[in-house]
PDB file of C-alpha atoms in Angstrom:
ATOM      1  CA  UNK A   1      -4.708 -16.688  49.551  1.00  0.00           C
ATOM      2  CA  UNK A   2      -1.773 -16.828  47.318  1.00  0.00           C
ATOM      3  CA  UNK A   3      -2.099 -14.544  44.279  1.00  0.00           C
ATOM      4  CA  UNK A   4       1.186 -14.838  42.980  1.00  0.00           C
ATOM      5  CA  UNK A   5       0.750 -13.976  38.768  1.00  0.00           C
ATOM      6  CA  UNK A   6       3.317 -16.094  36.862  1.00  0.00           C
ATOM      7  CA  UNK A   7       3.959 -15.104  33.519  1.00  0.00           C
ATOM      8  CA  UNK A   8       5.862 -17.514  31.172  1.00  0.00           C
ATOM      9  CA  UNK A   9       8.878 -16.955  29.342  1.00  0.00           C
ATOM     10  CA  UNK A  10       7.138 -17.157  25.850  1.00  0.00           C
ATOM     11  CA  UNK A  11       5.070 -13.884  26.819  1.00  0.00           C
ATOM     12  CA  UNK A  12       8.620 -11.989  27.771  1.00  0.00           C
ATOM     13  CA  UNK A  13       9.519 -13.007  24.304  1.00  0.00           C
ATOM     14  CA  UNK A  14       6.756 -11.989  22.479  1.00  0.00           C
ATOM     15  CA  UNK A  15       6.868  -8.519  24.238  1.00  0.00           C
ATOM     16  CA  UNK A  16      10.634  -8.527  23.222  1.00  0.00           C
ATOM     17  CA  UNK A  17       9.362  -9.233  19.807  1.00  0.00           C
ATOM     18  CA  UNK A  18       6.775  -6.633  19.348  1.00  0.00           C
ATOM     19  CA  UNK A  19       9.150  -4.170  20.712  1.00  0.00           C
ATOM     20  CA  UNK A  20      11.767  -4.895  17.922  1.00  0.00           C
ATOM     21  CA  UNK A  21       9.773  -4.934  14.865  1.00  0.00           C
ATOM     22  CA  UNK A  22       8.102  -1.540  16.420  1.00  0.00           C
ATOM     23  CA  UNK A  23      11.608   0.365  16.537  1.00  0.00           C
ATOM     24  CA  UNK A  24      12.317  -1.581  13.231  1.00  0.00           C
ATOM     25  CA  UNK A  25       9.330   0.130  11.809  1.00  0.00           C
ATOM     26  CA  UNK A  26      10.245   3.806  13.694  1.00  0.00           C
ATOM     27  CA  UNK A  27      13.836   3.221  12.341  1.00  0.00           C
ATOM     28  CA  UNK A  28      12.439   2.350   8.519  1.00  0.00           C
ATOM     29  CA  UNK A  29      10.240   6.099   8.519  1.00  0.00           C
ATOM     30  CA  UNK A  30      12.294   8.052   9.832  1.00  0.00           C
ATOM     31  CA  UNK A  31      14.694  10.540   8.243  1.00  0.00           C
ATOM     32  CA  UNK A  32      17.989   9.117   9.768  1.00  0.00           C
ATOM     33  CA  UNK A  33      17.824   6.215   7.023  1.00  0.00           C
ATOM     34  CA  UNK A  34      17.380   8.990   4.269  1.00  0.00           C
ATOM     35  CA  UNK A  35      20.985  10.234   5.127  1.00  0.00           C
ATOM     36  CA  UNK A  36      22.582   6.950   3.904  1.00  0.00           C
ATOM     37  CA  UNK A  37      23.814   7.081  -0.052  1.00  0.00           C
ATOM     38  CA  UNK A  38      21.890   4.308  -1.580  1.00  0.00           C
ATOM     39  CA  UNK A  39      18.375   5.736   0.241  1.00  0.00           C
ATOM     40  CA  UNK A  40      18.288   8.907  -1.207  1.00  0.00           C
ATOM     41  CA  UNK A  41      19.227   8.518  -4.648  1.00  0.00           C
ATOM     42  CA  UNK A  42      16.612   8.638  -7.063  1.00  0.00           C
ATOM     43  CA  UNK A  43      16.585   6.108 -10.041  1.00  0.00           C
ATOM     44  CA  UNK A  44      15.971   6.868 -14.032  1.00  0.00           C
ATOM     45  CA  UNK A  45      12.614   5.669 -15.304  1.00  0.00           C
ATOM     46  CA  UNK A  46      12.151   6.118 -19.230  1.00  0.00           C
ATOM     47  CA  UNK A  47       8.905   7.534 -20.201  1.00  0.00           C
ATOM     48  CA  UNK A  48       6.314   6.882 -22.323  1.00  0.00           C
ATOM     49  CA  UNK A  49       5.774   9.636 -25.268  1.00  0.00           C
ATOM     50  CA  UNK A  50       2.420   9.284 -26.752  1.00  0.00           C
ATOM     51  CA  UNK A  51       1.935  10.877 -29.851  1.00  0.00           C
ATOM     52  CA  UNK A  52      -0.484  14.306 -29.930  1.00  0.00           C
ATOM     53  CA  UNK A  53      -1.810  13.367 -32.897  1.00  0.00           C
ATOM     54  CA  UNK A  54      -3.541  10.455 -31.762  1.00  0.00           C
ATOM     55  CA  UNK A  55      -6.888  11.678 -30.880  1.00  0.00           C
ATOM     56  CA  UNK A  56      -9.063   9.492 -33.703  1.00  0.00           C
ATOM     57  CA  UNK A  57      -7.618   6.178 -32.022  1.00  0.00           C
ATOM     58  CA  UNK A  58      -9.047   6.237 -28.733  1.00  0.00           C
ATOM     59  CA  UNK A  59     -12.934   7.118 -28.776  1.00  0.00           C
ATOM     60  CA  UNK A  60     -15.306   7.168 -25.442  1.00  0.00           C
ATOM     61  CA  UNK A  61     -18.829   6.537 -25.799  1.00  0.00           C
ATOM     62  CA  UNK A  62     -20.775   9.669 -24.669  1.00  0.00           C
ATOM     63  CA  UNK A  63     -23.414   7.537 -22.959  1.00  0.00           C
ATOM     64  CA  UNK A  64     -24.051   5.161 -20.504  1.00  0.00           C
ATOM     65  CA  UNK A  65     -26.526   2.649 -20.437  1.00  0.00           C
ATOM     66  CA  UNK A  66     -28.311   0.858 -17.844  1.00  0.00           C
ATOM     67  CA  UNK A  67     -30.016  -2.169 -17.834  1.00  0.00           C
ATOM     68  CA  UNK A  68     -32.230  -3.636 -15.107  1.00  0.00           C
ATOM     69  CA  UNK A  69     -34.818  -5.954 -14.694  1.00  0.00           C
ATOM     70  CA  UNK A  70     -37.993  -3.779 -13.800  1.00  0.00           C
ATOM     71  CA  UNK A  71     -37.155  -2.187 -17.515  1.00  0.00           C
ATOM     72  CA  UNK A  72     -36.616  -4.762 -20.156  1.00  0.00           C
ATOM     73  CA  UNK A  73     -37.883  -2.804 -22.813  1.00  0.00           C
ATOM     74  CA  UNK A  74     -34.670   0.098 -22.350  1.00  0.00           C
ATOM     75  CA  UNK A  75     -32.234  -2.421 -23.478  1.00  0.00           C
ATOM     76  CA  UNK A  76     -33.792  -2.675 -26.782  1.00  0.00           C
ATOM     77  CA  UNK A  77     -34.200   1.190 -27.107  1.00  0.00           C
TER      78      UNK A  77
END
């Protein structure tokens, strides 16, 4: 019996393929990349001031109703 096991050349490539994008993906986490300049600065973001006096404007209804349809009559309560 001959049990030779041929693999193709597109499986050695797809190997070779997983293998890169998995040291892409180690290279992209780890701290080495956080040395660089452009990495590690941190950009300005303008905030949003919201007035303290603004209380009346935004109101939250202190219940919750639910409606079903074994209970018809608690929709019109």
């Amino acid at each position: 019996m001959n049990n030779n096991f041929k693999i193709e050349k597109s499986v050695y490539f797809m190997m070779i393929f997983v293998g890169i994008i998995g040291l892409f993906f180690m290279l992209i986490r780890s701290d080495l990349l956080l040395k660089y300049r452009y990495f590690n600065e941190a950009q300005p973001v303008s905030t949003v001031q919201i007035p303290e006096n603004n209380e009346d404007s935004y109101h939250q209804p202190a219940f919750l109703l639910l409606v079903g349809d074994d209970q018809p009559q608690l929709a019109k309560t």
